Amino acid sequence: SEISLFEKQLRERNFQVDQAIQNDHKFAHLKAKIEEWVTKVIALMEHNLKSGPFEVTLTDVKQRLNKMKELKDQSSDISLNICLSGMRECINKVVSNHCSLGQLSNECDALRYKANQTHFKLNQEIAFTSEMIEEWEQYESKVAQVTKWLSECQAKLQNESESGSIEEKLNEKEVID
């Protein structure tokens, strides 16, 4: 009777430990997903365009912005929160099974902070880059307008010079008067 009670308690404890191990694996999987996203975002934001200062094109900057937006869409607030909530749920299950948390709670809090900071920085970088692209496009438009105006002026001057010099025109005017 005592042996069967002990065996029952041992089976229950083994089940609890198995559940804790499964939750630990789920926790690790969710943690890896968030860390992978954080790493991609940080790598993209720290990546300087490899060209010299005058070799970066508007297209390069737009492509970088699109990559940042893709990363934001991949792990929007909702999916980050789902992963973090899943991690918190794993922690609660480990506690309910009377198993030791170890550093899980601290890891979850640290990762939540890091993910939130990264998400905030990504949003800032997207806003800054979007504004920079808008200004760049405005400058390119102004440069195109000035270039067109200069071309028109040059064409007018060219027509004037082909029709004779200013001295010849003044002489013709004096003759007419």
mmCIF file of N, CA, C and O in Angstrom, residues 25-77:
data_model
loop_
_atom_site.group_PDB
_atom_site.id
_atom_site.type_symbol
_atom_site.label_atom_id
_atom_site.label_comp_id
_atom_site.label_asym_id
_atom_site.label_seq_id
_atom_site.Cartn_x
_atom_site.Cartn_y
_atom_site.Cartn_z
ATOM 1 N N HIS A 25 11.061 23.612 -23.227
ATOM 2 C CA HIS A 25 11.362 23.563 -24.669
ATOM 3 C C HIS A 25 10.525 24.586 -25.432
ATOM 4 O O HIS A 25 11.040 25.273 -26.330
ATOM 5 N N LYS A 26 9.248 24.703 -25.077
ATOM 6 C CA LYS A 26 8.387 25.692 -25.729
ATOM 7 C C LYS A 26 8.910 27.092 -25.435
ATOM 8 O O LYS A 26 8.968 27.943 -26.329
ATOM 9 N N PHE A 27 9.289 27.332 -24.201
ATOM 10 C CA PHE A 27 9.854 28.616 -23.793
ATOM 11 C C PHE A 27 11.094 28.927 -24.639
ATOM 12 O O PHE A 27 11.231 30.033 -25.177
ATOM 13 N N ALA A 28 11.974 27.952 -24.763
ATOM 14 C CA ALA A 28 13.214 28.139 -25.524
ATOM 15 C C ALA A 28 12.906 28.430 -26.994
ATOM 16 O O ALA A 28 13.568 29.273 -27.620
ATOM 17 N N HIS A 29 11.914 27.748 -27.546
ATOM 18 C CA HIS A 29 11.528 27.963 -28.942
ATOM 19 C C HIS A 29 11.005 29.385 -29.142
ATOM 20 O O HIS A 29 11.406 30.079 -30.087
ATOM 21 N N LEU A 30 10.108 29.823 -28.257
ATOM 22 C CA LEU A 30 9.560 31.179 -28.362
ATOM 23 C C LEU A 30 10.656 32.228 -28.166
ATOM 24 O O LEU A 30 10.710 33.236 -28.868
ATOM 25 N N LYS A 31 11.529 31.964 -27.215
ATOM 26 C CA LYS A 31 12.643 32.875 -26.948
ATOM 27 C C LYS A 31 13.534 32.986 -28.185
ATOM 28 O O LYS A 31 13.944 34.089 -28.573
ATOM 29 N N ALA A 32 13.806 31.870 -28.839
ATOM 30 C CA ALA A 32 14.657 31.867 -30.035
ATOM 31 C C ALA A 32 14.016 32.669 -31.162
ATOM 32 O O ALA A 32 14.706 33.389 -31.893
ATOM 33 N N LYS A 33 12.681 32.556 -31.305
ATOM 34 C CA LYS A 33 11.989 33.323 -32.349
ATOM 35 C C LYS A 33 12.143 34.821 -32.117
ATOM 36 O O LYS A 33 12.427 35.584 -33.049
ATOM 37 N N ILE A 34 11.967 35.246 -30.886
ATOM 38 C CA ILE A 34 12.076 36.674 -30.567
ATOM 39 C C ILE A 34 13.523 37.138 -30.733
ATOM 40 O O ILE A 34 13.780 38.193 -31.318
ATOM 41 N N GLU A 35 14.464 36.343 -30.243
ATOM 42 C CA GLU A 35 15.872 36.718 -30.371
ATOM 43 C C GLU A 35 16.297 36.801 -31.835
ATOM 44 O O GLU A 35 17.072 37.678 -32.212
ATOM 45 N N GLU A 36 15.793 35.900 -32.658
ATOM 46 C CA GLU A 36 16.107 35.933 -34.098
ATOM 47 C C GLU A 36 15.593 37.234 -34.714
ATOM 48 O O GLU A 36 16.292 37.888 -35.489
ATOM 49 N N TRP A 37 14.367 37.616 -34.367
ATOM 50 C CA TRP A 37 13.792 38.854 -34.895
ATOM 51 C C TRP A 37 14.607 40.060 -34.422
ATOM 52 O O TRP A 37 14.946 40.931 -35.213
ATOM 53 N N VAL A 38 14.939 40.094 -33.144
ATOM 54 C CA VAL A 38 15.727 41.204 -32.585
ATOM 55 C C VAL A 38 17.072 41.291 -33.303
ATOM 56 O O VAL A 38 17.519 42.379 -33.689
ATOM 57 N N THR A 39 17.710 40.158 -33.526
ATOM 58 C CA THR A 39 19.010 40.128 -34.196
ATOM 59 C C THR A 39 18.903 40.658 -35.626
ATOM 60 O O THR A 39 19.753 41.443 -36.069
ATOM 61 N N LYS A 40 17.866 40.263 -36.352
ATOM 62 C CA LYS A 40 17.675 40.740 -37.726
ATOM 63 C C LYS A 40 17.468 42.253 -37.750
ATOM 64 O O LYS A 40 18.031 42.947 -38.592
ATOM 65 N N VAL A 41 16.655 42.745 -36.838
ATOM 66 C CA VAL A 41 16.370 44.184 -36.796
ATOM 67 C C VAL A 41 17.640 44.965 -36.474
ATOM 68 O O VAL A 41 17.969 45.947 -37.155
ATOM 69 N N ILE A 42 18.367 44.524 -35.466
ATOM 70 C CA ILE A 42 19.587 45.231 -35.070
ATOM 71 C C ILE A 42 20.608 45.194 -36.205
ATOM 72 O O ILE A 42 21.239 46.210 -36.512
ATOM 73 N N ALA A 43 20.756 44.038 -36.853
ATOM 74 C CA ALA A 43 21.708 43.932 -37.962
ATOM 75 C C ALA A 43 21.337 44.890 -39.094
ATOM 76 O O ALA A 43 22.209 45.553 -39.664
ATOM 77 N N LEU A 44 20.066 44.985 -39.412
ATOM 78 C CA LEU A 44 19.628 45.883 -40.486
ATOM 79 C C LEU A 44 19.839 47.341 -40.099
ATOM 80 O O LEU A 44 20.311 48.141 -40.908
ATOM 81 N N MET A 45 19.522 47.691 -38.871
ATOM 82 C CA MET A 45 19.665 49.086 -38.456
ATOM 83 C C MET A 45 21.136 49.490 -38.326
ATOM 84 O O MET A 45 21.484 50.643 -38.562
ATOM 85 N N GLU A 46 21.999 48.552 -37.968
ATOM 86 C CA GLU A 46 23.415 48.873 -37.822
ATOM 87 C C GLU A 46 24.158 48.783 -39.147
ATOM 88 O O GLU A 46 25.282 49.254 -39.257
ATOM 89 N N HIS A 47 23.529 48.177 -40.141
ATOM 90 C CA HIS A 47 24.151 48.009 -41.451
ATOM 91 C C HIS A 47 24.246 49.349 -42.154
ATOM 92 O O HIS A 47 23.242 49.990 -42.432
ATOM 93 N N ASN A 48 25.453 49.785 -42.378
ATOM 94 C CA ASN A 48 25.657 50.996 -43.159
ATOM 95 C C ASN A 48 25.723 50.589 -44.617
ATOM 96 O O ASN A 48 26.293 49.556 -44.950
ATOM 97 N N LEU A 49 25.136 51.393 -45.454
ATOM 98 C CA LEU A 49 25.210 51.085 -46.873
ATOM 99 C C LEU A 49 26.695 51.093 -47.260
ATOM 100 O O LEU A 49 27.435 51.992 -46.900
ATOM 101 N N LYS A 50 27.126 50.067 -47.970
ATOM 102 C CA LYS A 50 28.548 49.836 -48.209
ATOM 103 C C LYS A 50 29.179 50.842 -49.176
ATOM 104 O O LYS A 50 30.369 50.870 -49.326
ATOM 105 N N SER A 51 28.402 51.634 -49.827
ATOM 106 C CA SER A 51 28.930 52.580 -50.798
ATOM 107 C C SER A 51 29.514 53.795 -50.104
ATOM 108 O O SER A 51 29.281 54.039 -48.933
ATOM 109 N N GLY A 52 30.254 54.563 -50.896
ATOM 110 C CA GLY A 52 30.769 55.829 -50.396
ATOM 111 C C GLY A 52 29.619 56.809 -50.251
ATOM 112 O O GLY A 52 28.486 56.520 -50.645
ATOM 113 N N PRO A 53 29.892 57.988 -49.715
ATOM 114 C CA PRO A 53 28.812 58.934 -49.416
ATOM 115 C C PRO A 53 28.032 59.403 -50.645
ATOM 116 O O PRO A 53 26.873 59.748 -50.535
ATOM 117 N N PHE A 54 28.665 59.411 -51.817
ATOM 118 C CA PHE A 54 27.969 59.898 -53.000
ATOM 119 C C PHE A 54 27.481 58.758 -53.896
ATOM 120 O O PHE A 54 26.974 58.990 -54.976
ATOM 121 N N GLU A 55 27.653 57.539 -53.440
ATOM 122 C CA GLU A 55 27.259 56.390 -54.238
ATOM 123 C C GLU A 55 25.938 55.774 -53.789
ATOM 124 O O GLU A 55 25.428 54.882 -54.427
ATOM 125 N N VAL A 56 25.398 56.211 -52.672
ATOM 126 C CA VAL A 56 24.127 55.690 -52.176
ATOM 127 C C VAL A 56 23.014 56.327 -53.008
ATOM 128 O O VAL A 56 22.981 57.535 -53.201
ATOM 129 N N THR A 57 22.114 55.494 -53.473
ATOM 130 C CA THR A 57 21.027 56.008 -54.295
ATOM 131 C C THR A 57 19.723 56.009 -53.508
ATOM 132 O O THR A 57 19.612 55.340 -52.471
ATOM 133 N N LEU A 58 18.779 56.739 -54.025
ATOM 134 C CA LEU A 58 17.452 56.762 -53.428
ATOM 135 C C LEU A 58 16.856 55.358 -53.429
ATOM 136 O O LEU A 58 16.203 54.951 -52.464
ATOM 137 N N THR A 59 17.127 54.613 -54.471
ATOM 138 C CA THR A 59 16.632 53.232 -54.563
ATOM 139 C C THR A 59 17.194 52.385 -53.420
ATOM 140 O O THR A 59 16.467 51.588 -52.824
ATOM 141 N N ASP A 60 18.488 52.565 -53.109
ATOM 142 C CA ASP A 60 19.103 51.815 -51.997
ATOM 143 C C ASP A 60 18.381 52.110 -50.682
ATOM 144 O O ASP A 60 18.083 51.206 -49.908
ATOM 145 N N VAL A 61 18.107 53.379 -50.453
ATOM 146 C CA VAL A 61 17.457 53.783 -49.203
ATOM 147 C C VAL A 61 16.021 53.252 -49.165
ATOM 148 O O VAL A 61 15.550 52.786 -48.124
ATOM 149 N N LYS A 62 15.319 53.290 -50.298
ATOM 150 C CA LYS A 62 13.951 52.759 -50.341
ATOM 151 C C LYS A 62 13.935 51.257 -50.089
ATOM 152 O O LYS A 62 13.042 50.746 -49.400
ATOM 153 N N GLN A 63 14.918 50.543 -50.623
ATOM 154 C CA GLN A 63 14.996 49.096 -50.375
ATOM 155 C C GLN A 63 15.235 48.811 -48.894
ATOM 156 O O GLN A 63 14.637 47.902 -48.320
ATOM 157 N N ARG A 64 16.094 49.603 -48.278
ATOM 158 C CA ARG A 64 16.359 49.439 -46.841
ATOM 159 C C ARG A 64 15.088 49.701 -46.034
ATOM 160 O O ARG A 64 14.766 48.971 -45.100
ATOM 161 N N LEU A 65 14.340 50.737 -46.417
ATOM 162 C CA LEU A 65 13.075 51.041 -45.742
ATOM 163 C C LEU A 65 12.104 49.880 -45.887
ATOM 164 O O LEU A 65 11.439 49.483 -44.924
ATOM 165 N N ASN A 66 12.012 49.312 -47.085
ATOM 166 C CA ASN A 66 11.110 48.170 -47.304
ATOM 167 C C ASN A 66 11.503 46.981 -46.431
ATOM 168 O O ASN A 66 10.632 46.296 -45.888
ATOM 169 N N LYS A 67 12.812 46.732 -46.282
ATOM 170 C CA LYS A 67 13.265 45.631 -45.417
ATOM 171 C C LYS A 67 12.874 45.889 -43.966
ATOM 172 O O LYS A 67 12.450 44.972 -43.256
ATOM 173 N N MET A 68 13.022 47.141 -43.538
ATOM 174 C CA MET A 68 12.637 47.476 -42.158
ATOM 175 C C MET A 68 11.138 47.277 -41.956
ATOM 176 O O MET A 68 10.703 46.747 -40.938
ATOM 177 N N LYS A 69 10.340 47.694 -42.944
ATOM 178 C CA LYS A 69 8.889 47.523 -42.839
ATOM 179 C C LYS A 69 8.508 46.049 -42.835
ATOM 180 O O LYS A 69 7.580 45.644 -42.127
ATOM 181 N N GLU A 70 9.220 45.228 -43.620
ATOM 182 C CA GLU A 70 8.955 43.785 -43.620
ATOM 183 C C GLU A 70 9.221 43.194 -42.237
ATOM 184 O O GLU A 70 8.439 42.374 -41.742
ATOM 185 N N LEU A 71 10.333 43.601 -41.621
ATOM 186 C CA LEU A 71 10.646 43.104 -40.273
ATOM 187 C C LEU A 71 9.595 43.557 -39.270
ATOM 188 O O LEU A 71 9.222 42.798 -38.378
ATOM 189 N N LYS A 72 9.127 44.770 -39.435
ATOM 190 C CA LYS A 72 8.083 45.256 -38.530
ATOM 191 C C LYS A 72 6.809 44.440 -38.716
ATOM 192 O O LYS A 72 6.161 44.053 -37.744
ATOM 193 N N ASP A 73 6.465 44.139 -39.979
ATOM 194 C CA ASP A 73 5.273 43.351 -40.256
ATOM 195 C C ASP A 73 5.427 41.902 -39.785
ATOM 196 O O ASP A 73 4.469 41.300 -39.311
ATOM 197 N N GLN A 74 6.640 41.356 -39.927
ATOM 198 C CA GLN A 74 6.883 39.965 -39.507
ATOM 199 C C GLN A 74 6.592 39.779 -38.026
ATOM 200 O O GLN A 74 6.054 38.759 -37.622
ATOM 201 N N SER A 75 7.003 40.728 -37.254
ATOM 202 C CA SER A 75 6.817 40.608 -35.813
ATOM 203 C C SER A 75 6.220 41.890 -35.282
ATOM 204 O O SER A 75 6.862 42.665 -34.588
ATOM 205 N N SER A 76 4.986 42.096 -35.640
ATOM 206 C CA SER A 76 4.287 43.273 -35.147
ATOM 207 C C SER A 76 4.092 43.126 -33.648
ATOM 208 O O SER A 76 4.417 42.101 -33.060
ATOM 209 N N ASP A 77 3.553 44.155 -33.035
ATOM 210 C CA ASP A 77 3.300 44.114 -31.590
ATOM 211 C C ASP A 77 2.558 42.850 -31.198
ATOM 212 O O ASP A 77 2.815 42.237 -30.182
#
